[in-house]
Amino acid sequence: MNETADMRTYVTGIGLLAPNGLGLERYWEATLEGRTGIDTLSRFDVSRYPVRLAGEIDGFDAAEHLPSRLLPQTDVSTRYALVAADWALADAKIDQDAYTDYEMGVVTSNASGGFEFTHREFDKLWTKGPETVSVYESFAWFYAVNTGQISIRHKLRGPSSALVAEQAGGLDAIGHARRTIKRGTPMVVTGGVDSALDPWGWVSQISSGRLSTATDPHRAYLPFDTHARGYVPGEGGAMLVLEAAHAARARTAPRIHGEIAGYATTFDPPAGSTRPPGLRRAAELALADAGVRPADVDVVFADACGVPELDRAEAQAISAVFGERGVPVTAPKALTGRLYSGGGPVDVATALLSIRDGVIPPTGGTTEVPEDYGIDLVRAVPRSGPVSTALVLARGRWGFNAAVVVRAVPEETA
Amino acid sequence: MSKMTIDDLRRILISCAGESEGDRLSGDILDEEFELLGYDSLALMETVAAVGSEFGVRIEDEQIADLRTPRDVLDLVNDAIAQPN
C-alpha cells in the first residue's frame, strides 16, 4: 500500500434489525412513517413489573437465517448480530476472492452480553445441577462473542476486537474499525447489537432508574419533550461493512453508502466535578477529525436519553457547538427504544439513508420541547432537504461519550 | 438401563449441538470422525454431558479427548452400562 492510497473509510454494506423493522428498508419505511416498535414486552409476563414497555423485535425466526449448528450455542443477541453481518456482507457484495482472510477484520460492540442464554443456564444450574449447564455458556454470555462468531462464520481473520461502553460503544466500534482500516486492513465488519429482555436482563435494566414507567407506547419515550420521563429499552442493532476507499474502488464496490469521516470519544469527569460533561468535546473533536465546520453539518442524530436532566445537558452541548437552533436535531430511536450498543450503528445507518433520500426522519412522539433547550428538533413529520453531512452522538451510562461524522460520497468521486 | 444406540446418539447430538451441514448425520456414521461430521470438541463435551445424564453414566472430561467417532462413544457408554461400578 503506497502513501497516496485513498484511506478514507467508506460504508459499502449495511445490515439492520430494529424493533420497528427487520431489514434496512423496512426499518427506514417505518421510521419515516412514524411507526413505533414499542409495545408491552411479550417475552414473559411483565404485569407485575414497574416497567412494561420495550422495543421488541417481532417475527424473527433464527432457524430461517442461521445453520442449525449455531442455534444451541448462541444467545438471541448473537443471532441478531450474525444475521445483521450476513445482510451487511450481502449488501456489500464482496466476492470471495476480493480479499484474503487476514485482510478482513471484525470490530463489534456489545453492552449486556448474552443475558437470555445465561438466565436459562443459571436456572439449570440452580434447579438441575452444574453438569446440566451448557458448555456453550463459556462464550455465549461474553461481550466479545459476536466478533468471534462473525469472524468464524465468514472467515474474517484480520485484526478484530470488541468494545464495551454501554450506549456509546456502537460508535466506538465504528471509530475503531475506521482506525483499523487506516492501519492497513482494507475491510472491517463493524457495529453493535444488544438484547436483554429476559426477566433477569429486564430487572438489570430497570435498576438503572432511567427507564420509563409509562404504559402508553406512544407516550413512554419522549426525548427532549417537556413530558420526558425516561427511556424505553429495545433490542437489535446494525452491522456495517467498512472499506478503505482505495480498496472499495479497486473491487468496484456496487454501492458506496457514504463515508465515516470523523470520530471522537471522551469520558465525563467524576460526579461532583465542576468540569462539564464530555459530550460537547466529543462532538467538536469528531468534527475536527472530519475537517468539518459546524455550519457544514445538516443534521444531528442525538443520543436522546429521554431523562430530563440528560436531555437538557445534551441540548446545551448541541447549542454550544452549533448555536441556538443552529442545526436540525433528530432522534428516530424514539420509535425503537434505546438499543445500547446497537443504537449508534442504527443511527449511523439512518444518517446514511437521510443522505441518500434527502430527508430527516422525525423524533417519535415528542411534541413540546422546552424553549430553553434551544434546539431545532425535527418532530411529527420528516423534513425534506439535501443532507450531505451528519453528526451522530451517543452517551453510555457511567460517563462514555462518542461522536461520529457521516458524509456523503458524491458518485463521481467514489 | 437399555443400551445406547446410534440413533440415540444422533438425536442427542442434534439437540445439543445442532444438525451438521449437508445432512452428514444420516447414513452410516459409526466410524466417521466427529470432526469430519462438523462437530468440534465443545459440541462433543455438550453431547457427552447429556448422554451421561440420560444413560446414567459418568464420563470424565479427560475421556472426551479420546472419543473420535460415534462408535467410541457407544462403546464407552455401553461398557459402563454393562458393568455398573
mmCIF file of N, CA and C in Angstrom, chain A residues 126-168:
data_model
loop_
_atom_site.group_PDB
_atom_site.id
_atom_site.type_symbol
_atom_site.label_atom_id
_atom_site.label_comp_id
_atom_site.label_asym_id
_atom_site.label_seq_id
_atom_site.Cartn_x
_atom_site.Cartn_y
_atom_site.Cartn_z
ATOM 1 N N TRP A 126 -29.122 -23.852 39.116
ATOM 2 C CA TRP A 126 -29.748 -23.885 40.445
ATOM 3 C C TRP A 126 -30.741 -25.042 40.599
ATOM 4 N N THR A 127 -31.425 -25.400 39.509
ATOM 5 C CA THR A 127 -32.502 -26.382 39.662
ATOM 6 C C THR A 127 -32.080 -27.800 39.312
ATOM 7 N N LYS A 128 -31.102 -27.961 38.394
ATOM 8 C CA LYS A 128 -30.747 -29.320 37.952
ATOM 9 C C LYS A 128 -29.292 -29.688 38.198
ATOM 10 N N GLY A 129 -28.479 -28.723 38.574
ATOM 11 C CA GLY A 129 -27.088 -29.040 38.894
ATOM 12 C C GLY A 129 -26.109 -28.621 37.815
ATOM 13 N N PRO A 130 -24.841 -28.432 38.232
ATOM 14 C CA PRO A 130 -23.826 -27.872 37.328
ATOM 15 C C PRO A 130 -23.584 -28.708 36.067
ATOM 16 N N GLU A 131 -23.776 -30.044 36.152
ATOM 17 C CA GLU A 131 -23.469 -30.857 34.967
ATOM 18 C C GLU A 131 -24.468 -30.626 33.833
ATOM 19 N N THR A 132 -25.574 -29.947 34.128
ATOM 20 C CA THR A 132 -26.562 -29.694 33.071
ATOM 21 C C THR A 132 -26.352 -28.349 32.377
ATOM 22 N N VAL A 133 -25.405 -27.563 32.872
ATOM 23 C CA VAL A 133 -25.170 -26.245 32.262
ATOM 24 C C VAL A 133 -24.439 -26.416 30.931
ATOM 25 N N SER A 134 -24.921 -25.741 29.910
ATOM 26 C CA SER A 134 -24.337 -25.871 28.571
ATOM 27 C C SER A 134 -22.874 -25.442 28.547
ATOM 28 N N VAL A 135 -22.054 -26.221 27.853
ATOM 29 C CA VAL A 135 -20.655 -25.799 27.680
ATOM 30 C C VAL A 135 -20.597 -24.476 26.910
ATOM 31 N N TYR A 136 -21.608 -24.227 26.096
ATOM 32 C CA TYR A 136 -21.603 -23.009 25.290
ATOM 33 C C TYR A 136 -21.780 -21.744 26.127
ATOM 34 N N GLU A 137 -22.224 -21.925 27.380
ATOM 35 C CA GLU A 137 -22.286 -20.776 28.274
ATOM 36 C C GLU A 137 -20.909 -20.114 28.385
ATOM 37 N N SER A 138 -19.846 -20.940 28.218
ATOM 38 C CA SER A 138 -18.480 -20.424 28.363
ATOM 39 C C SER A 138 -18.229 -19.200 27.480
ATOM 40 N N PHE A 139 -18.879 -19.151 26.318
ATOM 41 C CA PHE A 139 -18.688 -17.947 25.500
ATOM 42 C C PHE A 139 -19.987 -17.250 25.105
ATOM 43 N N ALA A 140 -21.122 -17.936 25.239
ATOM 44 C CA ALA A 140 -22.381 -17.328 24.765
ATOM 45 C C ALA A 140 -22.731 -16.055 25.544
ATOM 46 N N TRP A 141 -22.244 -15.934 26.763
ATOM 47 C CA TRP A 141 -22.582 -14.756 27.596
ATOM 48 C C TRP A 141 -21.730 -13.544 27.266
ATOM 49 N N PHE A 142 -20.631 -13.767 26.539
ATOM 50 C CA PHE A 142 -19.482 -12.880 26.559
ATOM 51 C C PHE A 142 -19.609 -11.717 25.573
ATOM 52 N N TYR A 143 -19.155 -10.539 25.976
ATOM 53 C CA TYR A 143 -19.244 -9.346 25.126
ATOM 54 C C TYR A 143 -18.552 -9.533 23.772
ATOM 55 N N ALA A 144 -17.493 -10.334 23.744
ATOM 56 C CA ALA A 144 -16.722 -10.482 22.504
ATOM 57 C C ALA A 144 -17.296 -11.564 21.588
ATOM 58 N N VAL A 145 -18.367 -12.213 22.017
ATOM 59 C CA VAL A 145 -18.829 -13.388 21.262
ATOM 60 C C VAL A 145 -19.294 -13.031 19.853
ATOM 61 N N ASN A 146 -19.862 -11.849 19.671
ATOM 62 C CA ASN A 146 -20.369 -11.511 18.334
ATOM 63 C C ASN A 146 -19.220 -11.315 17.343
ATOM 64 N N THR A 147 -18.167 -10.664 17.804
ATOM 65 C CA THR A 147 -16.973 -10.545 16.966
ATOM 66 C C THR A 147 -16.459 -11.932 16.603
ATOM 67 N N GLY A 148 -16.393 -12.814 17.583
ATOM 68 C CA GLY A 148 -15.866 -14.165 17.353
ATOM 69 C C GLY A 148 -16.729 -14.961 16.390
ATOM 70 N N GLN A 149 -18.032 -14.945 16.607
ATOM 71 C CA GLN A 149 -18.918 -15.759 15.761
ATOM 72 C C GLN A 149 -18.959 -15.231 14.324
ATOM 73 N N ILE A 150 -18.943 -13.914 14.178
ATOM 74 C CA ILE A 150 -18.946 -13.350 12.817
ATOM 75 C C ILE A 150 -17.629 -13.704 12.118
ATOM 76 N N SER A 151 -16.536 -13.600 12.868
ATOM 77 C CA SER A 151 -15.233 -13.939 12.321
ATOM 78 C C SER A 151 -15.178 -15.401 11.856
ATOM 79 N N ILE A 152 -15.697 -16.297 12.687
ATOM 80 C CA ILE A 152 -15.665 -17.723 12.341
ATOM 81 C C ILE A 152 -16.566 -18.001 11.136
ATOM 82 N N ARG A 153 -17.773 -17.442 11.172
ATOM 83 C CA ARG A 153 -18.742 -17.747 10.120
ATOM 84 C C ARG A 153 -18.267 -17.297 8.742
ATOM 85 N N HIS A 154 -17.620 -16.134 8.686
ATOM 86 C CA HIS A 154 -17.239 -15.597 7.375
ATOM 87 C C HIS A 154 -15.732 -15.658 7.129
ATOM 88 N N LYS A 155 -15.014 -16.337 8.022
ATOM 89 C CA LYS A 155 -13.555 -16.473 7.878
ATOM 90 C C LYS A 155 -12.888 -15.101 7.705
ATOM 91 N N LEU A 156 -13.211 -14.198 8.624
ATOM 92 C CA LEU A 156 -12.594 -12.875 8.646
ATOM 93 C C LEU A 156 -11.533 -12.918 9.741
ATOM 94 N N ARG A 157 -10.263 -13.037 9.347
ATOM 95 C CA ARG A 157 -9.218 -13.305 10.331
ATOM 96 C C ARG A 157 -8.281 -12.129 10.556
ATOM 97 N N GLY A 158 -8.644 -10.964 10.041
ATOM 98 C CA GLY A 158 -7.802 -9.790 10.247
ATOM 99 C C GLY A 158 -7.979 -9.243 11.654
ATOM 100 N N PRO A 159 -7.307 -8.106 11.941
ATOM 101 C CA PRO A 159 -7.376 -7.509 13.280
ATOM 102 C C PRO A 159 -8.829 -7.323 13.725
ATOM 103 N N SER A 160 -9.148 -7.848 14.890
ATOM 104 C CA SER A 160 -10.529 -7.839 15.364
ATOM 105 C C SER A 160 -10.574 -7.507 16.837
ATOM 106 N N SER A 161 -11.697 -6.917 17.261
ATOM 107 C CA SER A 161 -11.805 -6.591 18.671
ATOM 108 C C SER A 161 -13.263 -6.392 19.065
ATOM 109 N N ALA A 162 -13.477 -6.187 20.371
ATOM 110 C CA ALA A 162 -14.815 -5.951 20.902
ATOM 111 C C ALA A 162 -14.726 -4.789 21.877
ATOM 112 N N LEU A 163 -15.716 -3.888 21.821
ATOM 113 C CA LEU A 163 -15.710 -2.729 22.710
ATOM 114 C C LEU A 163 -16.980 -2.701 23.542
ATOM 115 N N VAL A 164 -16.831 -2.280 24.791
ATOM 116 C CA VAL A 164 -17.972 -2.189 25.692
ATOM 117 C C VAL A 164 -18.015 -0.783 26.263
ATOM 118 N N ALA A 165 -19.072 -0.029 25.960
ATOM 119 C CA ALA A 165 -19.196 1.330 26.504
ATOM 120 C C ALA A 165 -20.677 1.709 26.554
ATOM 121 N N GLU A 166 -21.497 0.774 27.032
ATOM 122 C CA GLU A 166 -22.944 0.969 27.089
ATOM 123 C C GLU A 166 -23.431 1.555 25.765
ATOM 124 N N GLN A 167 -24.284 2.563 25.780
ATOM 125 C CA GLN A 167 -24.882 3.045 24.531
ATOM 126 C C GLN A 167 -23.857 3.719 23.610
ATOM 127 N N ALA A 168 -22.717 4.142 24.139
ATOM 128 C CA ALA A 168 -21.718 4.791 23.284
ATOM 129 C C ALA A 168 -20.881 3.780 22.504
#
